[in-house]
Coordinates of C-alpha atoms and ligand atoms in Angstrom, one line a residue:
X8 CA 130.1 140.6 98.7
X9 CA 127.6 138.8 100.6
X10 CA 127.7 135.3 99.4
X11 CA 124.6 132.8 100.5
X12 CA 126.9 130.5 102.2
X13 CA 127.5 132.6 104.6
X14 CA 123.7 132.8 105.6
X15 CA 122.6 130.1 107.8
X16 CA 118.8 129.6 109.2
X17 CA 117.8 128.2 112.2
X18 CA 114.7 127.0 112.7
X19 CA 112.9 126.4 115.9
X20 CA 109.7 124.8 117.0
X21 CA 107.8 127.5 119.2
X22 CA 106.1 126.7 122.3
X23 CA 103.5 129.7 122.3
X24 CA 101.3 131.1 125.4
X25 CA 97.9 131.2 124.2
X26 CA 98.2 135.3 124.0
X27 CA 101.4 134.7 121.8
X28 CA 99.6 132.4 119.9
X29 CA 96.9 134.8 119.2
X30 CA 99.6 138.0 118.4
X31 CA 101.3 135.3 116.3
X32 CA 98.3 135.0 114.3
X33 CA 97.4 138.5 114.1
X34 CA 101.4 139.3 112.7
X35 CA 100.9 136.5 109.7
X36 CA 97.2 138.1 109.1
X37 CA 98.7 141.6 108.6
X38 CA 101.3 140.2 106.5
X39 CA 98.9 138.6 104.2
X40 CA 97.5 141.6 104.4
X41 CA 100.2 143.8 103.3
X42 CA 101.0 141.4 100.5
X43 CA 97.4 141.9 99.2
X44 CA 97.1 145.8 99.5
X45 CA 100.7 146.1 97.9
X46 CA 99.8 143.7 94.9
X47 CA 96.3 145.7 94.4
X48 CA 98.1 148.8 94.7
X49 CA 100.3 148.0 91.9
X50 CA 97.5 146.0 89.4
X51 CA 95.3 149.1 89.7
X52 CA 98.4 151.4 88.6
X53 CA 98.9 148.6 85.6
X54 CA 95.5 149.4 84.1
X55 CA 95.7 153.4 84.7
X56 CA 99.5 153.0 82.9
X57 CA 97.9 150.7 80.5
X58 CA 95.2 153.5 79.8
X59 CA 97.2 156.4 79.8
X60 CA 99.4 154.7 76.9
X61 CA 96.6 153.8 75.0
X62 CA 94.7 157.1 75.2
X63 CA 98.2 158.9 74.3
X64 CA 99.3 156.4 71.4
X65 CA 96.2 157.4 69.7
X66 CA 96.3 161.1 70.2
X67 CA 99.3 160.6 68.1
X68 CA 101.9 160.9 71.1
X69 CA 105.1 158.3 70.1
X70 CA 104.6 155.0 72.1
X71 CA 108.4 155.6 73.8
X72 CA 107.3 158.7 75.0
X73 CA 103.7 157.8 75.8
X74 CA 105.6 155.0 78.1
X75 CA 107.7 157.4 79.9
X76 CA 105.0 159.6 80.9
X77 CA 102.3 157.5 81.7
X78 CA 102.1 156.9 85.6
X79 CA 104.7 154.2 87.2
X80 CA 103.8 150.9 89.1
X81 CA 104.5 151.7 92.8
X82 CA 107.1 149.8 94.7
X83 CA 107.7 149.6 98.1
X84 CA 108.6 153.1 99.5
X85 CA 105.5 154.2 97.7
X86 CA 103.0 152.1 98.7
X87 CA 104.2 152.7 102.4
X88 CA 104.1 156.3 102.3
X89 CA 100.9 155.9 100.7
X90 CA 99.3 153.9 103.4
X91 CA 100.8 156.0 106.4
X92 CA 98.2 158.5 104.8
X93 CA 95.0 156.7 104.7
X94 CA 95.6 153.5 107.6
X95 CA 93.8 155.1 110.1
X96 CA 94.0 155.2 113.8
X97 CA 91.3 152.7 116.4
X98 CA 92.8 153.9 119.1
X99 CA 92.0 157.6 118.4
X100 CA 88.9 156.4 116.4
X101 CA 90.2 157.3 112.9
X102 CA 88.8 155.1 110.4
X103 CA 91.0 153.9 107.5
X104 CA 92.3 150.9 105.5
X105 CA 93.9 149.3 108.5
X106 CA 93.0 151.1 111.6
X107 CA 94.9 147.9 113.8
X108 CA 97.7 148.4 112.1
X109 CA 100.1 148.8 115.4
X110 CA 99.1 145.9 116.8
X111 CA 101.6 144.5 114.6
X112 CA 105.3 144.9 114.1
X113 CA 106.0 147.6 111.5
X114 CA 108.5 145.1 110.3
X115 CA 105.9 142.5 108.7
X116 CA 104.5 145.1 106.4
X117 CA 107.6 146.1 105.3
X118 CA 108.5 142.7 104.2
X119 CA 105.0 142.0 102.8
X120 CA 105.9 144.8 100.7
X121 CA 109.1 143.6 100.1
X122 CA 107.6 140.4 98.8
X123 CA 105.4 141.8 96.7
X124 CA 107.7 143.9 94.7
X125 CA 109.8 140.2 94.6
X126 CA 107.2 138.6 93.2
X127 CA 106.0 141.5 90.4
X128 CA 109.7 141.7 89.1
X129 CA 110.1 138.3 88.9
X130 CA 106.4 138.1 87.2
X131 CA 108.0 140.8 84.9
X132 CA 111.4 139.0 84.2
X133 CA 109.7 136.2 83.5
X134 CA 108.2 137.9 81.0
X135 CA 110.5 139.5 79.3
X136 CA 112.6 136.6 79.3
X137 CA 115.5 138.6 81.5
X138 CA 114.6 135.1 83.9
X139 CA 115.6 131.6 83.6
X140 CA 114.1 129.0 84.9
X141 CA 110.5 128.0 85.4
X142 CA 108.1 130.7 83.7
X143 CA 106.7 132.9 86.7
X144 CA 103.0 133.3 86.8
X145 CA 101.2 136.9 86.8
X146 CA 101.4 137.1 91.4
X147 CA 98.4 136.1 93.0
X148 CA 96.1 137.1 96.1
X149 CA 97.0 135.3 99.3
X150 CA 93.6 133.5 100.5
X151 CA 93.4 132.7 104.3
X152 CA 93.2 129.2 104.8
X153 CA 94.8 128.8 101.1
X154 CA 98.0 130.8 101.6
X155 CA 101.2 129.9 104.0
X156 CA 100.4 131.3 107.4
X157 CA 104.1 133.6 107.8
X158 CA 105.4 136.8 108.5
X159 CA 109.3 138.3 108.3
X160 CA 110.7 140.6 111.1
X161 CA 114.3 142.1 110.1
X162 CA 116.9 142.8 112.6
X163 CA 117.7 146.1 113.5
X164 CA 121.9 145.9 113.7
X165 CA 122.5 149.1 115.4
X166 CA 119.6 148.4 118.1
X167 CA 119.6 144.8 118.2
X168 CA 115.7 143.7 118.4
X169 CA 116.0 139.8 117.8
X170 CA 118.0 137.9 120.0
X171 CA 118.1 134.6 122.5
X172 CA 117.5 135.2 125.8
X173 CA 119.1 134.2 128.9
X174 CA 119.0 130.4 128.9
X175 CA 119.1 128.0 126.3
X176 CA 115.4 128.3 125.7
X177 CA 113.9 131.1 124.6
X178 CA 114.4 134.2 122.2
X179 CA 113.0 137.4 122.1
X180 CA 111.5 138.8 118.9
X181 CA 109.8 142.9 118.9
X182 CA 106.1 142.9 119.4
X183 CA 106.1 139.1 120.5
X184 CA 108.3 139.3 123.5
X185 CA 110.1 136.5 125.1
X186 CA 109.1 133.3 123.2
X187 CA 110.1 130.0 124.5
X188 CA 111.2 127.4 122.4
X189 CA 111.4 123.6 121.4
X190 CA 114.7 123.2 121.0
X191 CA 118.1 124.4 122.4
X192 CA 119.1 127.7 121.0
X193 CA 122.5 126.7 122.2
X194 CA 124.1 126.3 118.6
X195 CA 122.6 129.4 117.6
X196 CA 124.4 131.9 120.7
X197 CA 127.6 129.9 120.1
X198 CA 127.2 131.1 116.4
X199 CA 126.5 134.7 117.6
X200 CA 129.2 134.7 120.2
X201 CA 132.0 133.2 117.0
X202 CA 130.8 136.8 115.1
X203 CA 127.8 135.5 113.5
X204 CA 124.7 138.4 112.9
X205 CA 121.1 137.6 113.2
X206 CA 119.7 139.3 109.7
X207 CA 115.6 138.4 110.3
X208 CA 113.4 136.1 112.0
X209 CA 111.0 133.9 110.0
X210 CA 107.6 132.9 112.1
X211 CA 105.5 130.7 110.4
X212 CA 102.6 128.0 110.6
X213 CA 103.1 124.1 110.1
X214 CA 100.1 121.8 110.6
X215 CA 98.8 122.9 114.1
X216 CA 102.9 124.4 115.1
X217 CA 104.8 127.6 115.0
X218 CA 108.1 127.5 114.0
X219 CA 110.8 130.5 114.5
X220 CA 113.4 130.5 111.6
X221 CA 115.8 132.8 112.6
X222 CA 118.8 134.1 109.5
X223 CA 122.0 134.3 110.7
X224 CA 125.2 136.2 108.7
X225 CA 128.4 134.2 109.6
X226 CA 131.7 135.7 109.2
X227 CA 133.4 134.4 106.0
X228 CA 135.6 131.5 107.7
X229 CA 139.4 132.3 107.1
X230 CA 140.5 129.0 106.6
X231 CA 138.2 127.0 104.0
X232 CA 136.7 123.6 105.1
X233 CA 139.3 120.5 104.2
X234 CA 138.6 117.0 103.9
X235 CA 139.4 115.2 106.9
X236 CA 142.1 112.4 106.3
X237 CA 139.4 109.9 106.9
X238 CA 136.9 111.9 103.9
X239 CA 140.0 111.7 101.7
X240 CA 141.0 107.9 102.5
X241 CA 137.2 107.0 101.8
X242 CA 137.2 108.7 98.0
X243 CA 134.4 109.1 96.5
X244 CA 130.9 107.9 96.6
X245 CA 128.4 108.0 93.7
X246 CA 124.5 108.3 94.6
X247 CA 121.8 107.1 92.6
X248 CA 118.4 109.0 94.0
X249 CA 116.0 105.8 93.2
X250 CA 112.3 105.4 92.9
X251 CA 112.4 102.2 94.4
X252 CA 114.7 103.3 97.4
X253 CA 115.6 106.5 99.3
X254 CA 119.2 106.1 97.6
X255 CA 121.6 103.7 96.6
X256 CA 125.6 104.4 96.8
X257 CA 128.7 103.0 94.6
X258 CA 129.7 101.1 97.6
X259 CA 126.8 98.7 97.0
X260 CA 124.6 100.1 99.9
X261 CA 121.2 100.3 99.6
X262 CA 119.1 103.1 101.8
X263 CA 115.4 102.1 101.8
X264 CA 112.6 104.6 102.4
X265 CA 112.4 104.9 106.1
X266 CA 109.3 102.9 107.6
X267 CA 108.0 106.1 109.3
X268 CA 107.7 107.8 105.9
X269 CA 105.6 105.2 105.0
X270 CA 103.7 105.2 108.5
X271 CA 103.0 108.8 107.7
X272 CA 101.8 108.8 104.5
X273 CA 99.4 105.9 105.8
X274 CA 97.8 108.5 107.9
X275 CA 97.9 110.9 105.5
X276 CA 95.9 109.2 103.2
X277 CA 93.3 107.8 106.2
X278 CA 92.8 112.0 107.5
X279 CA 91.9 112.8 103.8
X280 CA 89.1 109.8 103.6
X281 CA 88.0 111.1 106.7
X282 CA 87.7 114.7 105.2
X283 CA 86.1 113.3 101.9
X284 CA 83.0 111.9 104.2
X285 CA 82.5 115.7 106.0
X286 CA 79.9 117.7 104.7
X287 CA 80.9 121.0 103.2
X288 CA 80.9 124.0 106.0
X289 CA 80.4 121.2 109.1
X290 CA 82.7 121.8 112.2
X291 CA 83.7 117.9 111.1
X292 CA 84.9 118.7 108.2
X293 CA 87.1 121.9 109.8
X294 CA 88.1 119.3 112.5
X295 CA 89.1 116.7 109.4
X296 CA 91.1 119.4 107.4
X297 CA 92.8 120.7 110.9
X298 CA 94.3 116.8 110.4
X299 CA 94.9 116.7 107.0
X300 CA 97.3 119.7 107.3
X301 CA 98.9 117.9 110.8
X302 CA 99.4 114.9 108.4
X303 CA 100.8 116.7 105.8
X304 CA 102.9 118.5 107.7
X305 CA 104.2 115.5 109.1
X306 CA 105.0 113.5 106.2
X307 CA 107.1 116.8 105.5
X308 CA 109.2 117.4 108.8
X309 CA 110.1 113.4 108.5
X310 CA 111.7 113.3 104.9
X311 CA 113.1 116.4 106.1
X312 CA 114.9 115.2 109.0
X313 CA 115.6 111.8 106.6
X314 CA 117.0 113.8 103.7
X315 CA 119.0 116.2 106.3
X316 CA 120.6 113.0 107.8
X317 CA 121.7 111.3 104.5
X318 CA 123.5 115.0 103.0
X319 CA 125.3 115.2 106.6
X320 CA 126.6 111.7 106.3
X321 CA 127.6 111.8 102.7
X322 CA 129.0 115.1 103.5
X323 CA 130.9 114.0 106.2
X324 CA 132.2 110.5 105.2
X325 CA 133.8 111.2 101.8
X326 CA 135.9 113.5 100.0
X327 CA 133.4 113.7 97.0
X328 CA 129.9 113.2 96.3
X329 CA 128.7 112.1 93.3
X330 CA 125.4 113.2 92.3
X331 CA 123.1 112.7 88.9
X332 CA 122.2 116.2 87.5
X333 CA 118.2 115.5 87.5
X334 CA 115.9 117.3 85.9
X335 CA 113.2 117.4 88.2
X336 CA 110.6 119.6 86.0
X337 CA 111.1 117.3 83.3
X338 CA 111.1 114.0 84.6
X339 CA 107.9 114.5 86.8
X340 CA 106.1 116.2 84.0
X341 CA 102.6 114.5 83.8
X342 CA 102.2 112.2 80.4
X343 CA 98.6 113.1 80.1
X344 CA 98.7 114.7 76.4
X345 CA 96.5 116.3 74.7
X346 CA 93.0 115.4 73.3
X347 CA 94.4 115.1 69.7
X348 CA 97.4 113.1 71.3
X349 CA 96.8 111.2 74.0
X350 CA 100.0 109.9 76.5
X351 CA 100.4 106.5 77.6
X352 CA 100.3 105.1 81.0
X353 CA 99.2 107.9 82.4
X354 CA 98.3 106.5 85.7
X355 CA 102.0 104.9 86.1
X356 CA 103.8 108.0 85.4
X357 CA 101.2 110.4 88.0
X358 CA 102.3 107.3 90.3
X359 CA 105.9 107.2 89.2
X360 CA 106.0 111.5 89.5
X361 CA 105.0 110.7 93.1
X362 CA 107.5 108.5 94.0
X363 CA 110.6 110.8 92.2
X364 CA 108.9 114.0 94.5
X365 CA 108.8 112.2 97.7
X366 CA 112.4 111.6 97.3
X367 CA 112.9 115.2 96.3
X368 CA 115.8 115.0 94.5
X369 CA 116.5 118.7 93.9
X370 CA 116.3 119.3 97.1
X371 CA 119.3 116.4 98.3
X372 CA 121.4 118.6 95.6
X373 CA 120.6 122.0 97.6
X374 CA 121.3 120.5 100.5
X375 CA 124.3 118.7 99.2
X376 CA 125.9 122.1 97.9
X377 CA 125.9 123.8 100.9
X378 CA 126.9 120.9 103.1
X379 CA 130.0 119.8 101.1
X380 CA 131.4 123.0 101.8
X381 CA 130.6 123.0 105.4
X382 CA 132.5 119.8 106.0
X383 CA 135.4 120.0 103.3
X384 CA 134.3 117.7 100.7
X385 CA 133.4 118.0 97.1
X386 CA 130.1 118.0 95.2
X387 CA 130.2 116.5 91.6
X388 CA 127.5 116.5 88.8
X389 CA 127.1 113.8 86.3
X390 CA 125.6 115.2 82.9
X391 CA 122.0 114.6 83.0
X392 CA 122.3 113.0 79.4
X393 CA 124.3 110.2 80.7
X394 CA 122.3 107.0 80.9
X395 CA 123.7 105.9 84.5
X396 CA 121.3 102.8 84.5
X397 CA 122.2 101.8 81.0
X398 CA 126.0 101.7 80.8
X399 CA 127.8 98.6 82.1
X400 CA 129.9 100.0 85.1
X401 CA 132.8 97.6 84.8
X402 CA 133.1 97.4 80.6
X403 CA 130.9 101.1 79.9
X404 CA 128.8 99.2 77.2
X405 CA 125.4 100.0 76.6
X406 CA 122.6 97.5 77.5
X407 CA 118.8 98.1 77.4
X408 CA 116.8 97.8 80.4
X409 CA 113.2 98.3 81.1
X410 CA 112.0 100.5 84.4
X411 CA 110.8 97.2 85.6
X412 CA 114.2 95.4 85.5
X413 CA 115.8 95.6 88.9
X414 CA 118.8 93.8 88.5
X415 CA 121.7 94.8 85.9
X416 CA 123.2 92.2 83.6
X417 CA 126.4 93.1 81.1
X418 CA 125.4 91.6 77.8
X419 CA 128.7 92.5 76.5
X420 CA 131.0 91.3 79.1
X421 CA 128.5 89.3 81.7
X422 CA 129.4 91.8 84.5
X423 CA 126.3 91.0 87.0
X424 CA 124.0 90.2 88.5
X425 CA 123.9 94.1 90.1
X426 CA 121.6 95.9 91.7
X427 CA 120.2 98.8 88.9
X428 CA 120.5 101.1 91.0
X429 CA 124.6 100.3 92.6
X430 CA 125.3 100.0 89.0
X431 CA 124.3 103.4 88.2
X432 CA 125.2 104.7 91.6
X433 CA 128.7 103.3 90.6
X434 CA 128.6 105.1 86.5
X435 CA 127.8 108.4 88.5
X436 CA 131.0 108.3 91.0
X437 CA 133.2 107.6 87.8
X438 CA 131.5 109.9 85.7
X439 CA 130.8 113.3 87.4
X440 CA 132.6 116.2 87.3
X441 CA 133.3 118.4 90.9
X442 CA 131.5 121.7 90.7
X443 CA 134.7 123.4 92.4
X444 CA 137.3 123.2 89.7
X445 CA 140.9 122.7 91.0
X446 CA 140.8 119.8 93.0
X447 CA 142.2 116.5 92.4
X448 CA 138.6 114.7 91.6
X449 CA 138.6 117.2 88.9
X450 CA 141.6 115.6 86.7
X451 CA 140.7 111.9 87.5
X452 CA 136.6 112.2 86.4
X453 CA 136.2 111.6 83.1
X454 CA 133.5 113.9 81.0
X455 CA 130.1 112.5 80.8
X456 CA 129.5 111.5 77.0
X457 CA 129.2 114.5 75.0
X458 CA 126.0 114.3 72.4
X459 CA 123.9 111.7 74.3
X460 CA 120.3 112.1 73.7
X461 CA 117.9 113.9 75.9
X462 CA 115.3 112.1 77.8
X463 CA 111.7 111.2 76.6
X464 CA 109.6 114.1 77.2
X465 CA 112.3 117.4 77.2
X466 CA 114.1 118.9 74.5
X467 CA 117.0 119.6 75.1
X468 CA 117.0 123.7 74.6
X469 CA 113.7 123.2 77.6
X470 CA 115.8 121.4 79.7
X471 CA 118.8 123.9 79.0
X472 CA 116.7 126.6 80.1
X473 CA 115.2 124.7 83.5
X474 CA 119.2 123.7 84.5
X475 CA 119.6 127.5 84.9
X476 CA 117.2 127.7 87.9
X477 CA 118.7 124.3 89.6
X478 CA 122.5 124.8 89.2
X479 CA 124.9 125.1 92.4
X480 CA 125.3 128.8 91.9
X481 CA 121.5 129.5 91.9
X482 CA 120.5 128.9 94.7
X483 CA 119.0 132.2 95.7
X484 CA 117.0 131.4 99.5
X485 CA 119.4 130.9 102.4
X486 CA 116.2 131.4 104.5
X487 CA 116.0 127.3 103.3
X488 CA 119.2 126.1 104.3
X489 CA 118.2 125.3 107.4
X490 CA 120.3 122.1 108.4
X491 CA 118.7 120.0 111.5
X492 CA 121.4 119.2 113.7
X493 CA 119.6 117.8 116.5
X494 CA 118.2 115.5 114.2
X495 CA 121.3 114.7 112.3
X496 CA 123.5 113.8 115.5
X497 CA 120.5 111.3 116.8
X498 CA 120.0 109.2 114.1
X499 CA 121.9 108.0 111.4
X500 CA 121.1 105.6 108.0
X501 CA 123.1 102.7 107.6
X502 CA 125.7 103.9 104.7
X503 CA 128.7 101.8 105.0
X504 CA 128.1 98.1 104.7
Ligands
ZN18 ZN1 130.0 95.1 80.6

């Protein structure tokens, strides 16, 4: 059984010709594309189903029956076949529904189809309620300009297509030939020569870049990762993902939000002024939004690279992490109300929802999960009912405190003054449980507080239901695990004080 550990991404910046750059572009086009003529394909058999039920049903024919003769949503082989009929032929001056067609790799429609039958069975799940998680919207049209420029290429194992090339510094990929890239592929042939097997190669757009994500299958290791004796002598270290900081730890350290976060969203927010002054269809205003996305994608490659540094460190520095189980959906839901039932403080909490996303808790978990592992420590969950900022972490009694309140104060024993946050940080370390059952960590956590109330704004049974798509064992797209290690062996954040 393939388990999604043993898939590991890595990504590369591109450095494209101008011709690439244009095939590039033409691949993600006939993606988007695909995706549309598969999703079409399948609403326009939806309504002739629907129909052919309806028209039955009333004939008198017995609904089950009606539903098993009426005509079937295509999937993928279907739609395929289909459109080798009708695509047409410019070279040979056959018209048709995409005449270009082999300017592009065969591959991206295939996984445009692929997608699309992804996306209508989750749609249907969803549905149905066979899904946890989030409820999964009816799939949409992708929109140029709207929709994420990217297109998948598989591998081909017996008649290997995707593969570095000679040096450290390029990789060729079918259609697109030799592309040079950014980076060193150097970890990624040392992978392949240990056994590892390219699966697919990801291209896609980020603010003006092309990046190359490339899906590697490693070999199960024989031996699973250990803790190194200096992990085990260093225990374990609670994290409280703050608001008001990046992180703060049991150990009292306190990890601010890097400056060039900040410095980023500052242009950020000057690009989209700019854009606000354009006037509608101007080259301007294509000039301003060309930045706005740079910006954008910005802000996102630096909390990357941030959030990438802290997991490796945590990871690799103690035996057991400590992490609070958020609940993301929950927490960042917007207090607007209704009309009959207005919320309160709206304009703090849209402010507040900010500041929990751009930490991005949920994904210092993923990332978390899969790196423990990697380096032989242990991830562990606090219940997301226990109040970490409320509970006295030298006595464990209960003390209220406002959002505003920064420092913690024991009214029952006068533990304190404490940093909220390294009080927390310190309630999570004692209080979690290690997803991998077994280990020592195990027997010496205690159980969160059984019975504990939820937080304002979920009920319980809602917040049950979103846990299902954010536990360990969920995590469903290794294409995202891409860890930055070039980043991560540069830099580091200042975690032991
Ligand atoms: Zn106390």
């Amino acid at each position: 059984m393939t388990t999604v550990e043993d898939l590991r991404a890595y990504r590369f910046a591109l450095d494209l010709t101008p011709a690439q750059e244009e095939s590039v572009r033409q691949h993600a086009g006939a993606a988007r594309w695909a995706y549309n003529h598969a999703l079409a394909a399948k609403f326009a058999a939806l309504d002739a189903r629907q129909a052919a039920i309806t028209t039955a049903t009333a004939a008198g024919i017995d609904p089950k029956t009606a539903a098993a003769d009426a005509p079937k949503i295509p999937t993928k082989p279907v739609i395929q076949k289909a459109l080798n009929a009708t695509k047409g032929d410019e070279r040979t001056g056959v018209d048709g529904d995409c005449p270009w067609w082999w300017r592009c790799s065969t591959y991206t429609f295939q996984s445009a189809f692929a997608d699309a039958d992804a996306a209508w069975k989750n749609w249907l799940d969803s549905l149905t309620g066979k899904r946890a998680g989030r409820r999964v919207g009816r799939p949409r049209f992708k929109r140029k300009h709207r929709s994420r420029d990217a297109f998948r290429i598989h591998h081909d194992v017996t008649h290997p297509t995707i593969r570095p090339d000679t040096g450290y510094r390029r990789i060729i990929i079918p259609r697109l030939g030799s592309l040079r890239v950014h980076e060193s592929t150097k970890r990624l042939q040392r992978a392949i020569e240990r056994g590892a097997v390219i699966q697919s190669v990801t291209i896609s757009r980020g603010g003006h870049r092309w990046y190359a994500s490339i899906l590697v299958k490693a070999p199960a290791p024989e031996v699973a990762a250990r803790p190194t004796r200096r992990q085990r002598a260093a225990g374990t270290i609670g994290v409280d993902v703050g608001v008001h900081h990046l992180a703060a730890l049991s150990n009292g350290t306190i990890i601010d939000n890097p400056r060039h976060l900040t410095t980023a969203r500052t242009r950020l927010t000057k690009a989209q002024r700019a854009l606000s002054r354009t006037q509608k269809g101007s080259n301007r205003r294509r000039r301003a939004a060309a930045t706005v996305s740079r910006r954008h994608h910005e802000v996102t490659q630096r909390r990357a690279t941030t959030l990438h540094t802290l997991t490796k460190q945590l990871a690799t520095s103690w035996a057991t992490v400590a992490v609070e189980d958020l609940n993301v959906a929950g927490m960042t839901s917007s207090a607007a109300g209704t009309i009959d039932n207005p919320g309160r403080n709206v304009a703090a909490k849209a402010g507040l929802n900010q500041a929990i996303l751009d930490v991005a808790p949920a994904e210092l978990r993923r990332q978390l999960t899969y790196k423990t592992r990697w380096y032989g420590s242990t991830l562990a969950i606090c219940d997301r009912w226990f109040p970490s900022s409320q509970t006295c972490s030298a006595c464990g009694a209960k003390t209220k405190l406002r959002l505003s309140d920064r420092v913690f104060r024991c009214a029952a024993c006068g533990f304190g003054p404490i940093d909220r946050d390294t009080n927390a940080a310190i309630n999570i370390a004692t209080h979690a449980v290690a997803v991998t059952p077994g280990t020592e960590e195990t027997q010496n956590a205690r159980r969160a507080t059984p019975g504990t109330p939820p937080r304002v704004g979920t009920t319980p049974a809602a917040a049950m239901k979103r846990e299902d798509h954010t536990q360990p064992g969920a995590v469903t797209s290794a294409e995202q695990s891409t860890d930055h290690p070039k980043h991560a062996d540069q830099q580091s954040l200042p975690l032991v004080s």
